């Protein structure tokens, strides 16, 4: 059974270390968080020279990994063997290598902590190796945070650091950065350098220290379109056109498609009240009103037309039937068609 990253970190902070960890999945943030904690805390600093070994998958066939794991610690309670980028172990997919690992799983050395940091990929869930790792190792599935849970994750992350963040600021971060947690935590970290006391962060903080404009961003653009606030939408588009490097059009096309897909889902689901929106379309409750209003402003026929406008704009951006239109003009025309 897979362990959650939070549960594993709780055990590690209580100084409970297991003989084998297998960390896998598409979200590298949690894999790095756990493996970095083990690397910094499993072995006392004065013992690391002899009893802590960091290997890299591409340079470490399975027999090399396991021969090091079978060594006894030198004048210490335990040793650590950490395999970073384990997905690149050269013979990982070969039967002989998997048999070697299965053999070690059956009889691991209690004085060794063996960690596989297997990023961006997953083992075949039907394989014998995966099933054995599930039984014999601390097996962690590092999943991407779902979009509708991202605001909640941001709020929890600030709490874990001794701070608070209001709902609007959390939504601004979530919508502007997305679920790339490495980028998210790096940007938040840069901001927190400026604060030594517990702080409740708002949109002004995000705008000042991270550089996300609280009035002119993707979140405010989709909100203006959803509410059919033509003046605000045009102001934001003008700002985007003046700052093309910070606001490339392809991600905006994708954002519009995702946004109106959720609006279409509200129509398809036949929802009768705003309270049903969050769970039905997978958004945070904070965003429910916006999507509910958008569904009232754009009937299903218009939503289908919007998908056509997005496809047309995407084709034009790629140079088909675009004439002399600039990137900004293509975006401006798309927003005009959506709103009118």
C-alpha positions as a Markdown table, in Angstrom:
| # | Residue | x | y | z |
|---|---|---|---|---|
| 1 | Unk | 0.0 | 0.0 | 0.0 |
| 2 | Unk | 1.4 | 3.4 | -1.0 |
| 3 | Unk | 2.3 | 5.8 | 1.7 |
| 4 | Unk | 1.5 | 9.5 | 1.5 |
| 5 | Unk | 4.4 | 12.0 | 1.4 |
| 6 | Unk | 3.0 | 13.7 | 4.5 |
| 7 | Unk | 2.9 | 10.4 | 6.5 |
| 8 | Unk | 6.4 | 9.5 | 5.5 |
| 9 | Unk | 7.8 | 12.9 | 6.5 |
| 10 | Unk | 6.0 | 12.7 | 9.9 |
| 11 | Unk | 7.7 | 9.3 | 10.6 |
| 12 | Unk | 11.1 | 10.7 | 9.4 |
| 13 | Unk | 10.8 | 13.7 | 11.7 |
| 14 | Unk | 10.1 | 11.3 | 14.6 |
| 15 | Unk | 13.4 | 9.6 | 13.7 |
| 16 | Unk | 11.6 | 6.5 | 12.3 |
| 17 | Unk | 13.7 | 5.3 | 9.4 |
| 18 | Unk | 12.9 | 2.2 | 7.3 |
| 19 | Unk | 15.4 | -0.1 | 5.4 |
| 20 | Unk | 14.0 | 0.7 | 2.0 |
| 21 | Unk | 12.2 | 3.7 | 0.4 |
| 22 | Unk | 10.9 | 3.7 | -3.1 |
| 23 | Unk | 9.7 | 7.2 | -4.2 |
| 24 | Unk | 8.1 | 7.4 | -7.6 |
| 25 | Unk | 5.7 | 9.6 | -9.6 |
| 26 | Unk | 5.2 | 12.6 | -11.9 |
| 27 | Unk | 5.6 | 15.2 | -9.1 |
| 28 | Unk | 9.3 | 15.6 | -8.3 |
| 29 | Unk | 8.7 | 18.0 | -5.5 |
| 30 | Unk | 7.6 | 15.4 | -2.9 |
| 31 | Unk | 10.3 | 13.0 | -4.0 |
| 32 | Unk | 13.0 | 15.7 | -3.5 |
| 33 | Unk | 11.4 | 16.7 | -0.2 |
| 34 | Unk | 11.6 | 13.2 | 1.3 |
| 35 | Unk | 15.0 | 12.2 | -0.2 |
| 36 | Unk | 16.5 | 15.6 | 0.8 |
| 37 | Unk | 15.3 | 15.1 | 4.4 |
| 38 | Unk | 16.7 | 11.6 | 4.6 |
| 39 | Unk | 20.0 | 12.8 | 3.1 |
| 40 | Unk | 20.3 | 15.6 | 5.7 |
| 41 | Unk | 19.0 | 13.8 | 8.8 |
| 42 | Unk | 19.5 | 10.0 | 8.6 |
| 43 | Unk | 23.2 | 10.0 | 9.3 |
| 44 | Unk | 25.0 | 12.3 | 11.8 |
| 45 | Unk | 27.2 | 14.8 | 9.9 |
| 46 | Unk | 30.4 | 13.5 | 11.4 |
| 47 | Unk | 29.6 | 9.9 | 10.2 |
| 48 | Unk | 28.7 | 10.8 | 6.6 |
| 49 | Unk | 32.1 | 10.5 | 5.1 |
| 50 | Unk | 32.2 | 6.8 | 5.6 |
| 51 | Unk | 28.5 | 5.9 | 5.9 |
| 52 | Unk | 26.6 | 8.0 | 3.4 |
| 53 | Unk | 26.7 | 7.3 | -0.4 |
| 54 | Unk | 24.8 | 9.2 | -3.1 |
| 55 | Unk | 24.6 | 7.5 | -6.4 |
| 56 | Unk | 23.1 | 8.6 | -9.7 |
| 57 | Unk | 21.0 | 6.2 | -11.7 |
| 58 | Unk | 22.7 | 6.6 | -15.1 |
| 59 | Unk | 26.1 | 5.7 | -13.6 |
| 60 | Unk | 24.9 | 2.9 | -11.3 |
| 61 | Unk | 23.8 | -0.5 | -12.5 |
| 62 | Unk | 21.7 | -2.5 | -10.1 |
| 63 | Unk | 24.5 | -4.7 | -8.9 |
| 64 | Unk | 26.5 | -1.6 | -7.9 |
| 65 | Unk | 23.6 | -0.2 | -6.0 |
| 66 | Unk | 22.9 | -3.4 | -4.1 |
| 67 | Unk | 26.6 | -4.3 | -3.4 |
| 68 | Unk | 26.8 | -0.9 | -1.7 |
| 69 | Unk | 23.6 | -1.5 | 0.2 |
| 70 | Unk | 24.9 | -4.8 | 1.5 |
| 71 | Unk | 28.0 | -3.2 | 3.1 |
| 72 | Unk | 28.0 | -2.8 | 6.9 |
| 73 | Unk | 28.4 | 0.7 | 8.3 |
| 74 | Unk | 31.8 | 1.7 | 9.6 |
| 75 | Unk | 31.8 | 2.3 | 13.4 |
| 76 | Unk | 28.2 | 3.5 | 13.2 |
| 77 | Unk | 24.6 | 2.3 | 13.7 |
| 78 | Unk | 23.6 | 2.6 | 10.0 |
| 79 | Unk | 24.5 | 3.8 | 6.6 |
| 80 | Unk | 22.6 | 5.5 | 3.8 |
| 81 | Unk | 22.6 | 4.6 | 0.1 |
| 82 | Unk | 20.6 | 7.2 | -1.9 |
| 83 | Unk | 20.0 | 6.6 | -5.6 |
| 84 | Unk | 19.0 | 9.8 | -7.3 |
| 85 | Unk | 17.4 | 9.7 | -10.7 |
| 86 | Unk | 16.8 | 6.0 | -10.2 |
| 87 | Unk | 14.6 | 5.8 | -13.3 |
| 88 | Unk | 17.9 | 6.1 | -15.3 |
| 89 | Unk | 19.5 | 3.0 | -13.8 |
| 90 | Unk | 20.9 | 1.5 | -17.1 |
| 91 | Unk | 19.6 | -2.1 | -16.5 |
| 92 | Unk | 16.4 | -1.1 | -14.7 |
| 93 | Unk | 14.1 | -2.7 | -17.2 |
| 94 | Unk | 16.1 | -6.0 | -17.5 |
| 95 | Unk | 14.9 | -9.2 | -15.8 |
| 96 | Unk | 18.3 | -9.9 | -14.1 |
| 97 | Unk | 18.4 | -6.5 | -12.5 |
| 98 | Unk | 14.9 | -6.9 | -11.2 |
| 99 | Unk | 15.7 | -10.3 | -9.8 |
| 100 | Unk | 18.6 | -8.8 | -8.0 |
| 101 | Unk | 16.4 | -6.2 | -6.4 |
| 102 | Unk | 13.7 | -8.7 | -5.5 |
| 103 | Unk | 16.4 | -10.8 | -3.8 |
| 104 | Unk | 17.5 | -7.8 | -1.7 |
| 105 | Unk | 13.8 | -7.0 | -0.8 |
| 106 | Unk | 13.5 | -10.5 | 0.6 |
| 107 | Unk | 16.4 | -9.9 | 2.9 |
| 108 | Unk | 17.4 | -6.3 | 3.3 |
| 109 | Unk | 20.4 | -5.3 | 5.5 |
| 110 | Unk | 18.8 | -3.7 | 8.6 |
| 111 | Unk | 21.7 | -1.3 | 9.1 |
| 112 | Unk | 21.2 | 0.2 | 5.6 |
| 113 | Unk | 18.7 | 2.8 | 4.5 |
| 114 | Unk | 18.3 | 2.3 | 0.8 |
| 115 | Unk | 16.4 | 5.1 | -1.1 |
| 116 | Unk | 15.4 | 5.0 | -4.7 |
| 117 | Unk | 14.3 | 8.5 | -6.0 |
| 118 | Unk | 12.5 | 7.4 | -9.2 |
| 119 | Unk | 11.2 | 10.6 | -10.8 |
| 120 | Unk | 8.7 | 11.4 | -13.6 |
| 121 | Unk | 7.9 | 7.7 | -14.2 |
| 122 | Unk | 5.9 | 4.9 | -12.6 |
| 123 | Unk | 6.6 | 1.2 | -12.4 |
| 124 | Unk | 4.1 | -1.1 | -14.1 |
| 125 | Unk | 1.5 | -1.6 | -11.3 |
| 126 | Unk | 1.0 | -5.2 | -12.5 |
| 127 | Unk | 4.6 | -6.2 | -12.2 |
| 128 | Unk | 5.9 | -8.5 | -9.5 |
| 129 | Unk | 8.6 | -6.0 | -8.6 |
| 130 | Unk | 6.0 | -3.3 | -8.0 |
| 131 | Unk | 4.0 | -5.6 | -5.8 |
| 132 | Unk | 7.0 | -6.6 | -3.8 |
| 133 | Unk | 8.1 | -3.0 | -3.3 |
| 134 | Unk | 4.6 | -2.2 | -2.1 |
| 135 | Unk | 4.9 | -4.9 | 0.6 |
| 136 | Unk | 8.6 | -4.7 | 1.6 |
| 137 | Unk | 9.5 | -1.0 | 1.1 |
| 138 | Unk | 8.1 | 2.4 | 2.1 |
| 139 | Unk | 6.5 | 3.0 | -1.3 |
| 140 | Unk | 5.4 | 6.6 | -2.1 |
| 141 | Unk | 3.3 | 7.7 | -5.0 |
| 142 | Unk | 4.2 | 11.3 | -5.7 |
| 143 | Unk | 1.2 | 12.6 | -7.6 |
| 144 | Unk | 0.6 | 16.0 | -9.2 |
| 145 | Unk | -1.7 | 18.2 | -7.0 |
| 146 | Unk | -5.1 | 18.4 | -8.8 |
| 147 | Unk | -6.0 | 21.9 | -10.0 |
| 148 | Unk | -9.1 | 22.0 | -7.8 |
| 149 | Unk | -7.0 | 21.2 | -4.7 |
| 150 | Unk | -4.1 | 23.6 | -5.5 |
| 151 | Unk | -5.5 | 26.5 | -3.5 |
| 152 | Unk | -6.0 | 24.3 | -0.5 |
| 153 | Unk | -2.4 | 23.0 | -0.9 |
| 154 | Unk | -1.0 | 26.6 | -1.1 |
| 155 | Unk | -2.9 | 27.5 | 2.1 |
| 156 | Unk | -1.5 | 24.4 | 3.8 |
| 157 | Unk | 2.0 | 25.1 | 2.6 |
| 158 | Unk | 2.0 | 28.6 | 4.1 |
| 159 | Unk | 0.6 | 27.2 | 7.4 |
| 160 | Unk | 3.5 | 24.6 | 7.5 |
| 161 | Unk | 5.9 | 27.5 | 7.3 |
| 162 | Unk | 4.3 | 29.4 | 10.2 |
| 163 | Unk | 2.4 | 31.9 | 8.0 |
| 164 | Unk | -1.1 | 32.4 | 6.6 |
| 165 | Unk | -2.4 | 33.4 | 3.1 |
| 166 | Unk | -5.8 | 34.8 | 2.3 |
| 167 | Unk | -8.0 | 33.0 | -0.2 |
| 168 | Unk | -7.6 | 35.6 | -3.0 |
| 169 | Unk | -3.8 | 35.6 | -2.7 |
| 170 | Unk | -3.8 | 31.8 | -2.7 |
| 171 | Unk | -6.0 | 31.7 | -5.8 |
| 172 | Unk | -3.7 | 34.3 | -7.5 |
| 173 | Unk | -0.7 | 32.0 | -6.9 |
| 174 | Unk | -2.5 | 28.9 | -7.9 |
| 175 | Unk | -3.9 | 30.3 | -11.2 |
| 176 | Unk | -0.7 | 32.2 | -12.1 |
| 177 | Unk | 1.9 | 29.5 | -11.4 |
| 178 | Unk | -0.2 | 26.3 | -11.6 |
| 179 | Unk | 0.7 | 23.0 | -10.1 |
| 180 | Unk | 4.4 | 23.1 | -10.7 |
| 181 | Unk | 5.3 | 22.8 | -7.0 |
| 182 | Unk | 9.0 | 23.4 | -7.5 |
| 183 | Unk | 8.4 | 26.7 | -9.1 |
| 184 | Unk | 5.7 | 27.5 | -6.6 |
| 185 | Unk | 7.9 | 26.8 | -3.5 |
| 186 | Unk | 10.9 | 28.6 | -5.1 |
| 187 | Unk | 8.8 | 31.8 | -5.7 |
| 188 | Unk | 7.2 | 31.7 | -2.2 |
| 189 | Unk | 10.7 | 31.1 | -0.7 |
| 190 | Unk | 12.1 | 34.2 | -2.4 |
| 191 | Unk | 9.2 | 36.2 | -0.9 |
| 192 | Unk | 9.5 | 34.8 | 2.6 |
| 193 | Unk | 13.2 | 35.9 | 2.8 |
| 194 | Unk | 11.7 | 39.3 | 3.5 |
| 195 | Unk | 9.6 | 38.2 | 6.5 |
| 196 | Unk | 10.9 | 37.1 | 9.9 |
| 197 | Unk | 7.6 | 37.2 | 11.8 |
| 198 | Unk | 4.5 | 35.2 | 11.1 |
| 199 | Unk | 2.6 | 37.0 | 8.4 |
| 200 | Unk | -0.8 | 36.8 | 6.7 |
| 201 | Unk | -0.1 | 37.3 | 3.0 |
| 202 | Unk | -2.5 | 39.0 | 0.6 |
| 203 | Unk | -2.5 | 39.8 | -3.1 |
| 204 | Unk | -0.5 | 43.0 | -2.6 |
| 205 | Unk | 2.4 | 40.8 | -1.2 |
| 206 | Unk | 2.2 | 38.5 | -4.1 |
| 207 | Unk | 2.3 | 41.4 | -6.6 |
| 208 | Unk | 5.2 | 43.2 | -4.9 |
| 209 | Unk | 7.5 | 40.3 | -4.0 |
| 210 | Unk | 6.7 | 37.6 | -6.7 |
| 211 | Unk | 5.8 | 40.0 | -9.5 |
| 212 | Unk | 2.4 | 38.6 | -10.4 |
| 213 | Unk | 0.2 | 41.6 | -11.2 |
| 214 | Unk | -2.8 | 41.4 | -9.0 |
| 215 | Unk | -5.0 | 43.2 | -11.5 |
| 216 | Unk | -3.6 | 41.9 | -14.9 |
| 217 | Unk | -3.1 | 38.2 | -14.9 |
| 218 | Unk | -4.6 | 35.1 | -16.4 |
| 219 | Unk | -7.0 | 34.6 | -13.5 |
| 220 | Unk | -8.3 | 38.1 | -13.7 |
| 221 | Unk | -8.7 | 37.7 | -17.5 |
| 222 | Unk | -10.8 | 34.6 | -17.3 |
| 223 | Unk | -12.8 | 36.1 | -14.5 |
| 224 | Unk | -13.5 | 39.2 | -16.6 |
| 225 | Unk | -14.6 | 37.1 | -19.5 |
| 226 | Unk | -16.7 | 34.9 | -17.3 |
| 227 | Unk | -18.5 | 37.9 | -15.9 |
| 228 | Unk | -18.6 | 39.6 | -19.3 |
| 229 | Unk | -16.8 | 42.6 | -18.0 |
| 230 | Unk | -15.8 | 43.9 | -21.4 |
| 231 | Unk | -13.8 | 46.9 | -20.1 |
| 232 | Unk | -11.7 | 44.9 | -17.7 |
| 233 | Unk | -11.0 | 42.2 | -20.2 |
| 234 | Unk | -9.8 | 44.7 | -22.8 |
| 235 | Unk | -7.6 | 46.4 | -20.2 |
| 236 | Unk | -6.0 | 43.1 | -19.4 |
| 237 | Unk | -5.5 | 42.2 | -23.0 |
| 238 | Unk | -3.9 | 45.6 | -23.7 |
| 239 | Unk | -1.5 | 44.9 | -20.8 |
| 240 | Unk | -0.7 | 41.4 | -22.1 |
| 241 | Unk | 0.0 | 42.8 | -25.6 |
| 242 | Unk | 2.4 | 45.3 | -24.1 |
| 243 | Unk | 4.2 | 42.5 | -22.1 |
| 244 | Unk | 4.3 | 39.6 | -24.6 |
| 245 | Unk | 7.2 | 37.7 | -23.0 |
| 246 | Unk | 5.4 | 37.5 | -19.7 |
| 247 | Unk | 2.1 | 36.5 | -21.3 |
| 248 | Unk | 2.6 | 34.3 | -24.4 |
| 249 | Unk | -0.6 | 33.4 | -26.2 |
| 250 | Unk | -0.4 | 29.6 | -26.4 |
| 251 | Unk | -0.8 | 29.1 | -22.7 |
| 252 | Unk | -3.7 | 31.6 | -22.8 |
| 253 | Unk | -5.4 | 29.6 | -25.5 |
| 254 | Unk | -5.0 | 26.5 | -23.4 |
| 255 | Unk | -6.3 | 28.3 | -20.3 |
| 256 | Unk | -9.4 | 29.4 | -22.3 |
| 257 | Unk | -10.1 | 25.9 | -23.5 |
| 258 | Unk | -9.8 | 24.5 | -19.9 |
| 259 | Unk | -12.0 | 27.3 | -18.6 |
| 260 | Unk | -14.8 | 26.8 | -21.1 |
| 261 | Unk | -14.6 | 23.0 | -20.8 |
| 262 | Unk | -15.6 | 23.5 | -17.2 |
| 263 | Unk | -18.4 | 25.8 | -18.2 |
| 264 | Unk | -19.6 | 23.2 | -20.7 |
| 265 | Unk | -19.5 | 20.6 | -17.9 |
| 266 | Unk | -21.9 | 22.7 | -15.8 |
| 267 | Unk | -24.4 | 22.7 | -18.7 |
| 268 | Unk | -24.0 | 19.0 | -19.3 |
| 269 | Unk | -24.4 | 18.1 | -15.7 |
| 270 | Unk | -27.6 | 20.1 | -15.4 |
| 271 | Unk | -26.7 | 21.8 | -12.2 |
| 272 | Unk | -29.4 | 23.8 | -10.5 |
| 273 | Unk | -27.4 | 25.8 | -7.9 |
| 274 | Unk | -24.0 | 27.3 | -7.3 |
| 275 | Unk | -23.4 | 25.0 | -4.3 |
| 276 | Unk | -23.1 | 22.0 | -6.7 |
| 277 | Unk | -20.4 | 23.5 | -8.9 |
| 278 | Unk | -17.2 | 22.9 | -7.0 |
| 279 | Unk | -17.6 | 19.1 | -6.7 |
| 280 | Unk | -19.2 | 18.7 | -10.2 |
| 281 | Unk | -16.4 | 20.4 | -12.2 |
| 282 | Unk | -13.4 | 19.9 | -9.8 |
| 283 | Unk | -12.7 | 23.5 | -8.7 |
| 284 | Unk | -12.0 | 25.0 | -5.3 |
| 285 | Unk | -15.3 | 26.4 | -3.7 |
| 286 | Unk | -13.8 | 29.9 | -3.9 |
| 287 | Unk | -14.2 | 29.7 | -7.7 |
| 288 | Unk | -17.7 | 28.3 | -7.7 |
| 289 | Unk | -19.5 | 31.6 | -8.1 |
| 290 | Unk | -17.3 | 32.6 | -11.1 |
| 291 | Unk | -18.1 | 29.5 | -13.1 |
| 292 | Unk | -21.7 | 29.6 | -12.1 |
| 293 | Unk | -22.0 | 33.2 | -13.5 |
| 294 | Unk | -20.0 | 32.2 | -16.6 |
| 295 | Unk | -22.5 | 29.4 | -17.3 |
| 296 | Unk | -25.4 | 31.8 | -17.0 |
| 297 | Unk | -23.6 | 34.2 | -19.4 |
| 298 | Unk | -22.6 | 31.6 | -22.0 |
| 299 | Unk | -25.1 | 29.0 | -23.0 |
| 300 | Unk | -23.9 | 25.7 | -24.3 |
| 301 | Unk | -24.2 | 26.8 | -28.0 |
| 302 | Unk | -22.0 | 29.8 | -27.3 |
| 303 | Unk | -19.5 | 27.6 | -25.5 |
| 304 | Unk | -19.2 | 25.3 | -28.5 |
| 305 | Unk | -18.6 | 28.4 | -30.6 |
| 306 | Unk | -15.9 | 29.5 | -28.3 |
| 307 | Unk | -14.1 | 26.2 | -28.8 |
| 308 | Unk | -14.1 | 27.0 | -32.5 |
| 309 | Unk | -12.8 | 30.5 | -31.9 |
| 310 | Unk | -9.9 | 29.0 | -29.9 |
| 311 | Unk | -9.0 | 26.5 | -32.6 |
| 312 | Unk | -9.1 | 29.3 | -35.2 |
| 313 | Unk | -6.8 | 31.5 | -33.2 |
| 314 | Unk | -4.4 | 28.6 | -32.6 |
| 315 | Unk | -4.2 | 27.9 | -36.3 |
| 316 | Unk | -3.7 | 31.6 | -37.1 |
| 317 | Unk | -0.9 | 31.8 | -34.5 |
| 318 | Unk | 0.8 | 29.0 | -36.4 |
| 319 | Unk | 0.7 | 31.0 | -39.6 |
| 320 | Unk | -2.4 | 29.6 | -41.4 |
| 321 | Unk | -4.7 | 32.3 | -42.8 |
| 322 | Unk | -3.3 | 34.9 | -40.5 |
| 323 | Unk | -2.3 | 37.4 | -43.1 |
| 324 | Unk | -0.3 | 40.2 | -41.4 |
| 325 | Unk | -2.0 | 39.7 | -38.0 |
| 326 | Unk | 0.4 | 40.0 | -35.0 |
| 327 | Unk | 0.2 | 37.7 | -32.0 |
| 328 | Unk | -1.4 | 40.4 | -30.0 |
| 329 | Unk | -4.1 | 41.1 | -32.7 |
| 330 | Unk | -4.9 | 37.4 | -32.8 |
| 331 | Unk | -5.4 | 37.4 | -29.0 |
| 332 | Unk | -7.5 | 40.6 | -29.1 |
| 333 | Unk | -9.7 | 39.2 | -31.8 |
| 334 | Unk | -10.3 | 35.9 | -29.9 |
| 335 | Unk | -11.3 | 37.7 | -26.8 |
| 336 | Unk | -13.6 | 40.0 | -28.8 |
| 337 | Unk | -15.4 | 37.0 | -30.4 |
| 338 | Unk | -15.8 | 35.3 | -27.0 |
| 339 | Unk | -17.3 | 38.4 | -25.4 |
| 340 | Unk | -19.5 | 39.3 | -28.3 |
